XYZ file of C-alpha atoms in Angstrom:
687
model
C -20.255 -13.879 3.706
C -21.740 -13.120 0.275
C -21.691 -15.961 -2.338
C -18.995 -14.439 -4.801
C -16.709 -13.925 -1.742
C -17.148 -17.612 -0.741
C -16.319 -18.704 -4.259
C -13.059 -16.716 -4.315
C -11.993 -18.094 -0.982
C -12.682 -21.642 -2.015
C -10.282 -21.083 -4.899
C -7.577 -19.999 -2.426
C -7.889 -22.224 0.587
C -8.433 -25.947 1.468
C -6.732 -26.403 4.746
C -6.443 -23.103 6.622
C -2.960 -21.883 7.541
C -1.138 -25.060 6.212
C 1.218 -22.937 4.131
C 1.413 -19.808 6.410
C 4.760 -18.578 7.218
C 5.717 -17.038 10.402
C 5.579 -13.267 10.537
C 9.049 -11.769 10.261
C 9.757 -8.507 11.948
C 10.522 -5.815 9.418
C 9.074 -7.692 6.406
C 5.736 -7.785 4.639
C 3.075 -10.207 5.902
C 2.609 -13.268 3.611
C -0.832 -14.261 2.681
C -2.238 -17.045 4.947
C -3.745 -19.410 2.351
C -2.728 -23.090 2.460
C -0.904 -22.801 -0.911
C 0.579 -19.276 -0.485
C -1.568 -18.012 -3.452
C -3.352 -14.588 -3.142
C -4.478 -11.768 -5.336
C -2.072 -10.701 -8.137
C -0.708 -7.125 -7.765
C 2.717 -5.363 -8.616
C 4.876 -3.778 -5.899
C 3.282 -0.523 -6.934
C -0.013 1.374 -6.866
C -0.814 0.430 -10.443
C -0.728 -3.013 -11.923
C -0.841 -2.338 -15.686
C -0.883 -5.463 -17.992
C 1.282 -4.811 -21.179
C 1.182 -8.141 -22.762
C 0.822 -11.932 -22.399
C 3.465 -13.869 -24.338
C 5.294 -17.153 -23.890
C 8.673 -16.363 -22.345
C 9.251 -19.732 -20.528
C 7.683 -22.334 -22.967
C 4.939 -23.337 -20.654
C 1.440 -24.315 -21.466
C -0.065 -20.717 -21.126
C 1.400 -17.308 -21.596
C 3.413 -15.464 -19.188
C 2.617 -11.841 -18.168
C 4.452 -8.470 -18.244
C 3.030 -5.873 -15.865
C 4.252 -2.276 -15.314
C 3.803 0.105 -12.545
C 3.745 3.884 -12.483
C 6.125 5.880 -10.300
C 4.407 5.235 -6.994
C 5.101 2.130 -4.900
C 7.989 0.428 -3.261
C 9.529 -0.916 -6.586
C 8.420 0.789 -9.716
C 9.374 -0.766 -12.853
C 8.465 -3.353 -15.562
C 7.919 -6.930 -14.143
C 7.784 -10.228 -15.687
C 5.368 -12.878 -14.140
C 5.806 -16.620 -14.939
C 2.453 -18.613 -15.463
C 2.363 -21.405 -12.809
C -1.048 -23.128 -13.224
C -4.663 -22.655 -14.150
C -7.381 -23.079 -11.643
C -10.506 -25.173 -12.198
C -12.444 -22.022 -13.061
C -9.755 -20.974 -15.562
C -8.145 -18.292 -13.415
C -4.489 -18.199 -14.135
C -1.792 -18.291 -11.349
C 1.501 -16.420 -11.895
C 4.696 -15.941 -9.983
C 6.771 -12.876 -10.000
C 10.024 -13.718 -11.830
C 12.120 -10.704 -12.069
C 12.253 -7.039 -12.999
C 12.918 -6.342 -16.627
C 15.177 -3.645 -18.089
C 14.050 -1.245 -20.775
C 15.656 1.762 -22.587
C 13.918 4.634 -20.802
C 15.202 6.923 -18.045
C 12.415 6.427 -15.530
C 12.262 3.127 -13.713
C 8.915 2.340 -15.318
C 8.201 2.278 -19.063
C 5.916 4.749 -20.892
C 2.583 3.588 -22.178
C 3.227 0.556 -24.433
C 2.159 -2.872 -25.597
C 4.058 -6.228 -25.715
C 3.454 -8.726 -28.356
C 4.761 -12.112 -29.645
C 5.127 -12.803 -33.329
C 4.315 -16.124 -34.958
C 8.147 -16.658 -35.259
C 8.274 -16.348 -31.572
C 10.064 -12.998 -31.345
C 8.811 -10.655 -28.379
C 8.509 -7.074 -29.162
C 7.773 -4.049 -26.907
C 6.264 -1.022 -28.654
C 6.179 2.204 -26.712
C 4.704 5.647 -27.088
C 6.764 8.720 -26.930
C 4.775 11.738 -28.359
C 3.904 10.919 -31.934
C 6.655 8.307 -32.230
C 6.636 4.590 -31.616
C 9.792 3.132 -29.951
C 10.306 -0.307 -31.264
C 12.198 -2.652 -28.825
C 13.092 -6.417 -28.955
C 12.994 -8.673 -25.822
C 16.474 -10.199 -25.082
C 16.073 -13.189 -22.785
C 19.747 -13.436 -22.143
C 19.943 -9.970 -20.661
C 16.210 -9.823 -19.456
C 15.849 -6.527 -21.228
C 13.945 -4.682 -23.956
C 16.537 -3.399 -26.447
C 15.672 -0.401 -28.722
C 16.011 -1.216 -32.313
C 14.354 1.775 -33.978
C 11.872 4.568 -33.854
C 8.852 5.113 -36.113
C 7.230 8.630 -36.379
C 3.484 8.186 -36.986
C 1.728 10.162 -39.626
C -1.855 11.183 -39.978
C -2.720 11.592 -36.319
C -3.837 14.804 -34.741
C -2.115 14.319 -31.446
C 0.241 11.972 -29.661
C -1.408 8.549 -28.702
C -2.268 7.848 -25.013
C -2.424 4.036 -25.447
C -1.775 1.372 -27.976
C -2.715 -2.193 -29.012
C -0.874 -4.433 -31.649
C -1.860 -7.474 -33.455
C 0.083 -9.388 -36.256
C -1.594 -9.883 -39.586
C -1.467 -13.156 -41.442
C 1.063 -11.622 -43.842
C 3.420 -10.620 -40.904
C 2.451 -6.882 -40.992
C 1.103 -5.205 -37.794
C -2.244 -3.747 -37.021
C -1.526 -0.846 -34.619
C -4.447 0.625 -32.768
C -4.087 3.978 -31.090
C -6.125 5.905 -28.459
C -5.901 9.733 -29.256
C -7.291 12.372 -27.036
C -9.491 15.128 -28.449
C -7.182 17.919 -26.961
C -9.531 19.031 -24.324
C -7.688 20.270 -21.171
C -8.898 18.648 -18.040
C -7.737 21.410 -15.702
C -8.052 25.033 -16.676
C -7.280 26.529 -13.217
C -3.997 28.513 -13.629
C -2.785 28.169 -10.063
C -1.527 25.416 -7.904
C -3.955 22.564 -6.906
C -2.475 22.795 -3.541
C -3.190 26.489 -3.218
C -5.598 27.426 -0.337
C -7.423 29.505 -3.051
C -7.974 26.434 -5.264
C -11.616 25.909 -6.086
C -12.237 22.696 -8.192
C -15.875 23.565 -8.787
C -17.541 26.779 -10.008
C -20.311 28.453 -8.034
C -22.919 26.353 -9.778
C -21.238 23.090 -8.647
C -19.843 22.250 -12.065
C -16.295 21.284 -12.505
C -14.070 24.258 -13.626
C -12.127 22.424 -16.185
C -12.916 20.391 -19.265
C -13.977 16.720 -19.972
C -11.457 15.230 -22.455
C -12.406 12.243 -24.542
C -10.431 9.864 -26.654
C -11.049 8.074 -30.000
C -9.715 4.903 -31.482
C -7.525 4.874 -34.550
C -6.035 2.193 -36.770
C -2.909 2.036 -38.920
C -0.716 -0.659 -40.362
C 2.914 -1.119 -39.969
C 5.537 -3.262 -41.930
C 6.635 -6.646 -40.441
C 9.908 -5.179 -39.225
C 8.221 -2.242 -37.758
C 10.102 0.403 -39.812
C 7.480 1.657 -42.118
C 3.845 2.967 -41.710
C 2.004 1.366 -44.601
C -1.435 2.915 -44.250
C -2.644 6.324 -43.284
C -4.131 6.360 -39.737
C -7.867 5.975 -39.823
C -10.349 6.858 -37.099
C -12.423 3.901 -36.136
C -14.474 5.842 -33.586
C -17.510 7.506 -35.041
C -16.204 10.905 -33.645
C -13.384 12.454 -31.728
C -15.267 12.354 -28.395
C -15.841 8.520 -27.976
C -14.548 7.365 -24.632
C -14.367 9.757 -21.606
C -10.920 10.525 -20.488
C -8.783 7.764 -21.994
C -8.826 4.100 -23.147
C -5.879 3.092 -20.946
C -4.990 0.014 -23.108
C -6.255 -1.586 -26.369
C -6.724 -5.228 -26.625
C -7.299 -6.594 -30.183
C -8.927 -10.109 -30.380
C -7.375 -12.371 -32.921
C -9.491 -13.977 -35.580
C -8.715 -17.187 -37.544
C -7.616 -15.038 -40.508
C -4.982 -13.278 -38.419
C -6.354 -9.619 -38.358
C -8.595 -8.391 -35.639
C -12.330 -8.086 -36.224
C -13.024 -6.893 -32.542
C -11.197 -4.697 -30.109
C -11.702 -4.254 -26.330
C -10.382 -1.031 -24.753
C -10.287 0.135 -21.045
C -11.259 3.470 -19.604
C -10.433 5.651 -16.662
C -13.860 5.195 -15.076
C -13.902 1.423 -15.343
C -16.000 0.479 -18.411
C -14.686 -2.074 -20.899
C -15.474 -0.687 -24.385
C -15.901 -3.023 -27.560
C -15.524 -2.229 -31.220
C -16.480 -4.779 -33.940
C -15.667 -5.057 -37.621
C -18.765 -5.993 -39.532
C -18.867 -6.160 -43.335
C -15.594 -4.193 -43.533
C -16.977 -1.441 -41.515
C -16.275 -0.641 -37.847
C -19.501 -0.413 -35.861
C -19.968 2.297 -33.312
C -18.660 1.625 -29.742
C -20.465 -0.746 -27.358
C -19.773 -1.470 -23.614
C -19.203 -4.959 -22.231
C -21.951 -6.110 -20.015
C -22.329 -8.559 -17.129
C -24.373 -11.659 -16.821
C -27.263 -9.447 -15.771
C -26.873 -7.549 -19.130
C -25.998 -4.365 -17.266
C -22.829 -2.437 -18.341
C -19.816 -3.679 -16.447
C -17.688 -1.274 -14.172
C -14.312 -2.791 -13.414
C -13.741 -2.964 -9.621
C -11.079 -0.216 -9.723
C -10.180 2.995 -11.576
C -8.126 2.945 -14.816
C -9.284 -0.328 -16.296
C -6.410 -1.534 -18.395
C -7.199 -4.729 -20.368
C -5.261 -7.326 -22.455
C -6.388 -10.476 -24.081
C -5.047 -13.548 -22.313
C -4.680 -16.401 -24.702
C -6.580 -19.566 -23.955
C -5.111 -22.618 -25.953
C -7.702 -25.048 -24.662
C -10.902 -23.690 -26.160
C -12.342 -20.898 -28.197
C -13.054 -18.704 -25.223
C -11.859 -15.140 -24.963
C -10.169 -14.388 -21.597
C -9.028 -10.975 -20.471
C -6.639 -9.811 -17.797
C -7.615 -6.348 -16.553
C -5.391 -4.238 -14.260
C -5.474 -0.607 -13.181
C -4.972 0.789 -9.694
C -4.832 -2.171 -7.400
C -4.651 -5.663 -8.505
C -5.225 -7.631 -11.739
C -8.544 -9.349 -12.476
C -9.638 -12.155 -14.778
C -12.606 -12.017 -17.080
C -14.000 -14.708 -19.343
C -16.311 -13.832 -22.278
C -19.627 -15.665 -21.737
C -21.188 -14.846 -25.085
C -22.743 -12.030 -27.138
C -26.124 -10.442 -26.782
C -28.289 -8.673 -29.537
C -28.875 -5.151 -28.900
C -31.255 -2.822 -30.759
C -29.672 0.562 -31.316
C -31.071 3.726 -32.921
C -28.909 4.749 -35.752
C -27.125 8.128 -35.154
C -26.180 8.518 -38.911
C -29.576 7.962 -40.458
C -31.478 10.967 -41.633
C -34.650 9.165 -40.857
C -35.615 9.211 -37.131
C -36.627 6.043 -35.587
C -34.485 3.877 -37.863
C -33.005 0.961 -35.687
C -30.576 -1.776 -36.343
C -29.064 -4.725 -34.407
C -25.658 -4.818 -32.671
C -23.999 -7.424 -30.579
C -22.210 -6.659 -27.412
C -20.069 -9.162 -25.287
C -21.195 -10.482 -21.984
C -18.483 -11.196 -19.386
C -18.550 -13.087 -16.358
C -17.987 -11.346 -13.040
C -14.365 -10.582 -12.556
C -12.150 -12.462 -9.994
C -8.758 -11.716 -8.893
C -5.946 -13.258 -10.954
C -3.636 -15.126 -8.548
C -0.055 -14.942 -7.521
C 2.120 -17.624 -6.134
C 4.199 -16.843 -2.810
C 1.916 -13.807 -2.523
C 1.967 -11.160 0.255
C -1.225 -10.229 2.048
C -2.862 -7.661 -0.145
C -5.514 -5.155 0.935
C -5.876 -3.058 -2.247
C -3.894 0.223 -2.633
C -3.576 2.649 0.333
C -5.055 0.253 2.949
C -6.052 1.414 6.403
C -5.795 -1.509 8.824
C -7.271 -2.300 12.225
C -6.031 -5.340 14.129
C -9.046 -6.678 15.948
C -10.972 -9.935 16.557
C -13.771 -9.227 14.179
C -15.406 -12.623 14.259
C -15.064 -13.293 17.899
C -12.917 -16.550 17.689
C -10.037 -15.290 19.808
C -7.637 -14.761 16.965
C -6.843 -11.130 15.747
C -7.933 -10.453 12.347
C -7.370 -7.385 10.039
C -10.251 -5.043 9.008
C -8.940 -2.483 6.470
C -10.184 0.272 4.212
C -8.476 1.028 0.817
C -8.459 3.506 -2.070
C -11.022 1.379 -4.000
C -13.590 2.520 -1.324
C -14.116 -0.894 0.292
C -13.773 -2.198 3.718
C -12.076 -5.672 3.830
C -12.206 -8.431 6.431
C -8.918 -10.539 6.472
C -9.596 -13.484 8.677
C -6.884 -14.857 10.821
C -7.147 -18.530 10.080
C -4.212 -19.180 12.396
C -3.658 -18.035 16.062
C -2.340 -15.045 17.715
C 0.944 -16.956 18.224
C 1.101 -17.845 14.457
C -1.149 -15.551 12.491
C -2.325 -16.474 9.100
C -4.399 -13.885 7.328
C -6.616 -14.929 4.429
C -7.329 -12.681 1.336
C -9.937 -9.890 2.133
C -13.655 -10.196 1.923
C -15.637 -7.057 1.391
C -17.836 -6.180 4.303
C -21.509 -5.301 3.894
C -23.846 -2.885 5.660
C -27.387 -4.088 5.471
C -27.476 -5.919 2.208
C -25.174 -3.455 0.302
C -21.565 -3.832 0.024
C -19.675 -0.945 1.704
C -18.341 0.900 -1.359
C -17.603 4.584 -1.187
C -17.517 6.297 -4.441
C -17.280 10.219 -4.514
C -18.602 10.607 -8.067
C -18.711 13.766 -10.038
C -18.854 16.330 -7.260
C -17.651 14.905 -3.818
C -13.910 14.576 -4.427
C -12.081 17.878 -3.753
C -9.685 17.163 -6.635
C -12.322 16.827 -9.257
C -14.517 14.339 -11.237
C -11.348 12.629 -12.636
C -11.159 11.077 -9.163
C -14.659 9.915 -9.015
C -13.758 6.209 -8.411
C -11.374 6.731 -5.410
C -13.181 6.088 -2.119
C -10.220 6.159 0.227
C -11.966 4.508 3.087
C -10.505 5.056 6.522
C -12.137 2.905 9.068
C -11.726 2.659 12.719
C -13.053 -0.508 14.397
C -14.240 -0.038 18.004
C -17.313 -0.876 20.310
C -18.708 2.616 19.943
C -22.070 1.901 21.717
C -20.500 -0.279 24.372
C -22.758 -3.289 23.570
C -19.945 -5.820 23.306
C -19.797 -5.897 19.419
C -17.307 -4.229 17.196
C -18.605 -1.239 15.166
C -17.058 0.842 12.324
C -16.826 4.525 12.184
C -14.946 5.901 9.252
C -14.161 8.900 6.982
C -13.224 8.674 3.274
C -12.496 10.705 0.108
C -15.716 12.794 0.603
C -14.556 13.883 4.155
C -17.831 12.702 5.505
C -17.978 10.700 8.759
C -20.093 7.511 8.913
C -21.271 5.279 11.762
C -21.930 1.528 10.899
C -23.389 -0.097 14.115
C -22.886 -3.700 14.527
C -26.396 -5.291 15.098
C -25.105 -8.937 15.176
C -23.222 -10.775 17.830
C -19.341 -11.024 18.526
C -19.191 -14.192 16.661
C -21.529 -13.202 13.826
C -21.039 -9.540 13.225
C -23.691 -7.771 11.057
C -23.319 -4.060 10.221
C -26.383 -1.820 9.941
C -26.610 0.667 7.043
C -24.209 3.578 7.522
C -25.637 6.779 9.025
C -23.905 10.138 9.334
C -22.110 11.281 12.397
C -23.382 14.689 13.459
C -21.464 17.482 15.268
C -23.828 20.128 16.842
C -26.336 19.918 14.143
C -24.262 19.499 11.065
C -22.851 16.436 9.508
C -19.243 16.020 10.913
C -16.838 17.889 8.790
C -13.030 18.478 8.430
C -10.325 17.585 6.021
C -10.444 14.462 3.872
C -9.145 10.894 3.894
C -8.607 11.001 7.650
C -8.902 7.887 9.978
C -10.376 9.047 13.192
C -8.804 8.075 16.423
C -11.457 6.658 18.748
C -11.112 5.329 22.399
C -12.449 5.730 25.830
C -10.723 8.455 27.729
C -11.547 9.542 31.229
C -14.621 7.237 31.145
C -15.952 8.890 27.854
C -15.726 8.010 24.271
C -13.312 10.292 22.553
C -13.312 10.896 18.762
C -10.292 12.748 17.242
C -10.116 13.996 13.685
C -8.614 16.830 11.789
C -10.905 19.925 11.678
C -11.513 22.594 9.082
C -8.056 24.047 9.934
C -6.357 20.757 9.317
C -5.619 20.461 13.049
C -6.096 17.672 15.596
C -9.416 18.196 17.189
C -11.182 16.371 20.159
C -14.924 15.489 20.176
C -16.836 13.748 22.716
C -19.619 11.139 21.987
C -23.073 12.325 22.973
C -24.995 9.292 21.478
C -24.447 6.792 18.851
C -24.739 9.604 15.937
C -23.710 12.665 17.625
C -20.583 14.262 18.975
C -19.885 17.614 20.773
C -16.858 19.873 20.863
C -13.805 18.956 23.097
C -11.611 21.592 21.580
C -8.302 21.496 19.744
C -5.488 19.150 20.883
C -2.380 20.952 21.957
C 1.405 20.220 22.548
C 3.096 20.763 25.886
C 3.815 24.406 25.011
C 0.119 25.087 24.136
C 0.363 25.135 20.333
C -2.261 23.426 18.322
C -1.149 20.321 16.360
C -1.323 20.744 12.568
C -1.114 18.038 9.996
C 0.550 19.122 6.687
C 2.329 21.824 4.929
C 0.327 21.522 1.796
C -3.312 22.713 1.564
C -6.307 21.896 -0.620
C -6.042 18.276 -1.855
C -2.712 18.020 0.214
C -4.638 18.551 3.451
C -6.106 15.770 5.604
C -4.767 12.288 4.920
C -3.520 11.382 8.489
C -4.323 8.008 10.013
C -4.915 8.493 13.681
C -4.988 5.876 16.449
C -5.663 6.603 20.012
C -3.615 4.120 22.035
C -1.694 4.051 25.343
C 1.547 2.909 23.632
C 3.947 3.366 26.603
C 1.644 1.857 29.224
C 1.656 4.933 31.458
C -2.305 5.186 31.751
C -2.577 8.178 29.395
C -3.835 7.854 25.786
C -1.162 8.674 23.225
C -1.525 9.578 19.457
C -0.158 7.144 17.032
C -0.316 8.730 13.614
C 0.456 7.627 9.943
C 1.384 10.470 7.639
C 1.747 11.021 3.936
C 5.181 12.050 2.583
C 4.195 15.741 2.914
C 2.840 15.353 6.296
C 4.176 18.073 8.677
C 3.102 17.288 12.308
C 2.677 19.534 14.211
C 3.519 22.629 12.149
C 4.577 23.514 8.545
C 7.987 24.696 9.452
C 9.518 21.948 11.655
C 6.963 19.255 11.471
C 7.476 15.518 10.597
C 8.303 13.945 8.353
C 8.619 16.816 5.770
C 11.291 18.659 7.714
C 13.619 15.818 7.324
C 13.690 16.350 3.515
C 10.548 14.669 2.371
C 11.932 11.172 2.710
C 8.529 9.522 2.772
C 5.372 8.588 4.698
C 6.081 7.780 8.330
C 4.573 6.677 11.641
C 4.806 9.150 14.434
C 4.111 8.894 18.202
C 2.894 12.032 20.196
C 3.115 10.947 23.863
C 0.396 12.301 26.242
C 2.211 13.785 29.133
C -1.002 15.115 30.523
C -3.990 12.998 31.493
C -6.928 11.586 29.606
C -9.116 14.382 31.220
C -6.569 17.019 30.327
C -4.436 15.716 27.528
C -1.174 17.448 26.151
C 1.312 15.973 23.764
C 4.984 15.938 23.108
C 6.644 16.911 19.859
C 6.351 13.890 17.562
C 8.796 11.069 17.537
C 9.469 8.994 14.442
C 9.286 5.199 14.029
C 12.669 3.486 13.763
C 13.337 -0.249 13.166
C 16.493 -1.668 14.836
C 17.706 1.918 15.412
C 17.098 3.274 11.810
C 14.333 5.515 10.611
C 11.815 3.824 8.462
C 9.650 5.416 5.648
C 6.675 4.046 3.636
C 6.376 5.667 0.249
C 4.484 8.599 -1.102
C 0.748 8.783 -0.400
C 0.183 7.580 3.073
C 0.963 4.803 5.663
C -1.346 3.612 8.353
C -0.297 2.044 11.570
C -2.249 -0.381 13.828
C -1.225 -1.784 17.228
C -1.125 -5.590 17.049
C -1.598 -6.923 20.509
C -0.906 -10.624 19.613
C 0.691 -11.019 23.133
C -1.517 -8.546 24.968
C -2.055 -4.771 24.794
C 0.978 -3.886 26.947
C 3.272 -5.560 24.530
C 1.549 -4.639 21.367
C 3.498 -5.056 18.096
C 2.929 -2.921 15.093
C 1.437 -3.499 11.705
C 1.972 -0.676 9.171
C 0.399 -0.594 5.613
C 1.792 1.222 2.727
C 0.397 2.530 -0.481
C 1.277 -0.652 -2.613
C -1.316 -2.574 -0.458
C 0.962 -4.678 1.604
C 1.352 -4.818 5.354
C 4.597 -4.649 7.242
C 5.049 -6.341 10.649
C 7.227 -5.002 13.435
C 7.925 -6.902 16.536
C 7.668 -4.610 19.685
C 11.333 -5.113 20.778
C 12.637 -4.151 17.298
C 11.045 -0.623 17.100
C 11.513 2.687 18.936
C 10.104 6.096 18.544
C 12.998 8.551 18.342
C 13.342 12.279 18.525
C 14.854 13.094 15.075
C 15.403 16.648 13.876
C 17.593 15.538 10.808
C 18.742 12.298 8.984
C 21.368 11.246 6.586
C 19.428 9.897 3.485
C 22.185 7.263 3.046
C 21.311 5.904 6.559
C 17.634 4.895 5.542
C 17.616 1.108 5.202
C 16.329 -0.453 2.066
C 13.386 -2.671 3.045
C 12.546 -5.989 1.613
């Protein structure tokens, strides 16, 4: 365990599993810490802080978080402040969903602020207009009061930050794009002809940037008092967008410094000096290196700290919410970009922030980051089955079972290391097939298995780059230690196929089998040759001889399946247990599941092997049902893992979904059914 991981765990646990609740079939798994606290994240893919204000009259501010459209419960959520840990990390409890005046279940980009008089306002962006709302605690809703068209801006803002001046007027900060289109390809991004990069390897589209603007609005929010002024030195200041703008209050009321977020994870900083805004700086860590937020779409707000003069930030984005504290400022010598004399330099100051740690949630569910891909295995050799999971962030997490197989209690995840480096897949500019805007999504899809038959568990995985990597365990069963990852080769080339696929790996007929999706997006069997090489075993087929396809979409819609090789029905033949995206269409584009049921959502499928492990053949897939009803898991993907708490012949099932939680299903409550159509009204609402 690395030091920072140990610190985080010490914050969360004292007596292992003292709080842990029993697993309830059909419900999400609770975190297994002694106090029920775990990383804070919304019930959606995104956790976007909108404002920290005092709703309940406690010592510290409460928190409004929004999701986007993806996730089990999209919307605007209010979290009550519960306590502050010794290291200043706040703990919140999800209080309730908050109503708002917009048609979608989640609000548009906005900012929530509290006036000195104690009124709470939400200000939202729609085109070039600000929608002004007031929070009504009696109805738990933001009520629209008026709309304010903005003058003097070239385009509609993307994000906003607001701070009250001493005279009651409002400083309104706006992030405005430069108008550069990101995508210039006129066809569909799911077309087989789609090519994200030109022949020279350069992205076919543009690189949008944004700039920071400032205006002033009357105390009642009905008048724009000043012409909008660009604070940024030019229109192309922050790559892509700023995500959220966090003004830092001064003793005089008005802001003299502003933090903004970014798509790629930097936290930008603007400082007002001698009535002039300095050029943008980037926040740095204690090593004085520019910070990169752990996840894509860093979205900051200032979190008020009443006990001292420190500046705290809560930063969300995809995944959970993180806590930062400003450590100080460092002096930086910068060459002037405006001087006509080369070599003229001047001093600037940029903030130093402590390393981010997760903000915490009371009564938390076990959280694995978005789009987790779990494996239920005894990773540390203590006899209790743990969870090892990849996620969209690009990490592989170890969630230790501090309880027993009879009463599991899974602790928050610790990143696994290979050699001395954290496993952290980042495709960067060129390796994500959907373009450089997805440079921070790793989509790690690990399979944990004893690949080299030495008695220790290894990790083989694919990811957003569609590469396949082998991490051999050079430690012991009780003290695992992963070697640096090396490519898996297939007949001389690095293994290839479609992206974001969890490979199915198991011993079949005395040989180690490796099943992935090939270059035609079909199930393909490979046989292990040695630790880093496989050879062709041919496509897998249905009983009628047809190959088994994965999706009805192509390009970025291909791949994405999570494959497990497992003898589910205990007949001696290895079956295919498969997690799909919503648009998955196994085994063909016309009648495949789940899309032929009307795109109801991601699903878990079983393809029974009616042949042998030497000559497998598979049935048409059957769909997972819970207590007789079909069950679905959102949009992007779900990932199943057998959970043999009571032995392999009676394995339960754990299924992850896109919002980062893990669902537990007891064996006797589930069945795989042959479904050709469903009534949408029959789909049960899950807790």
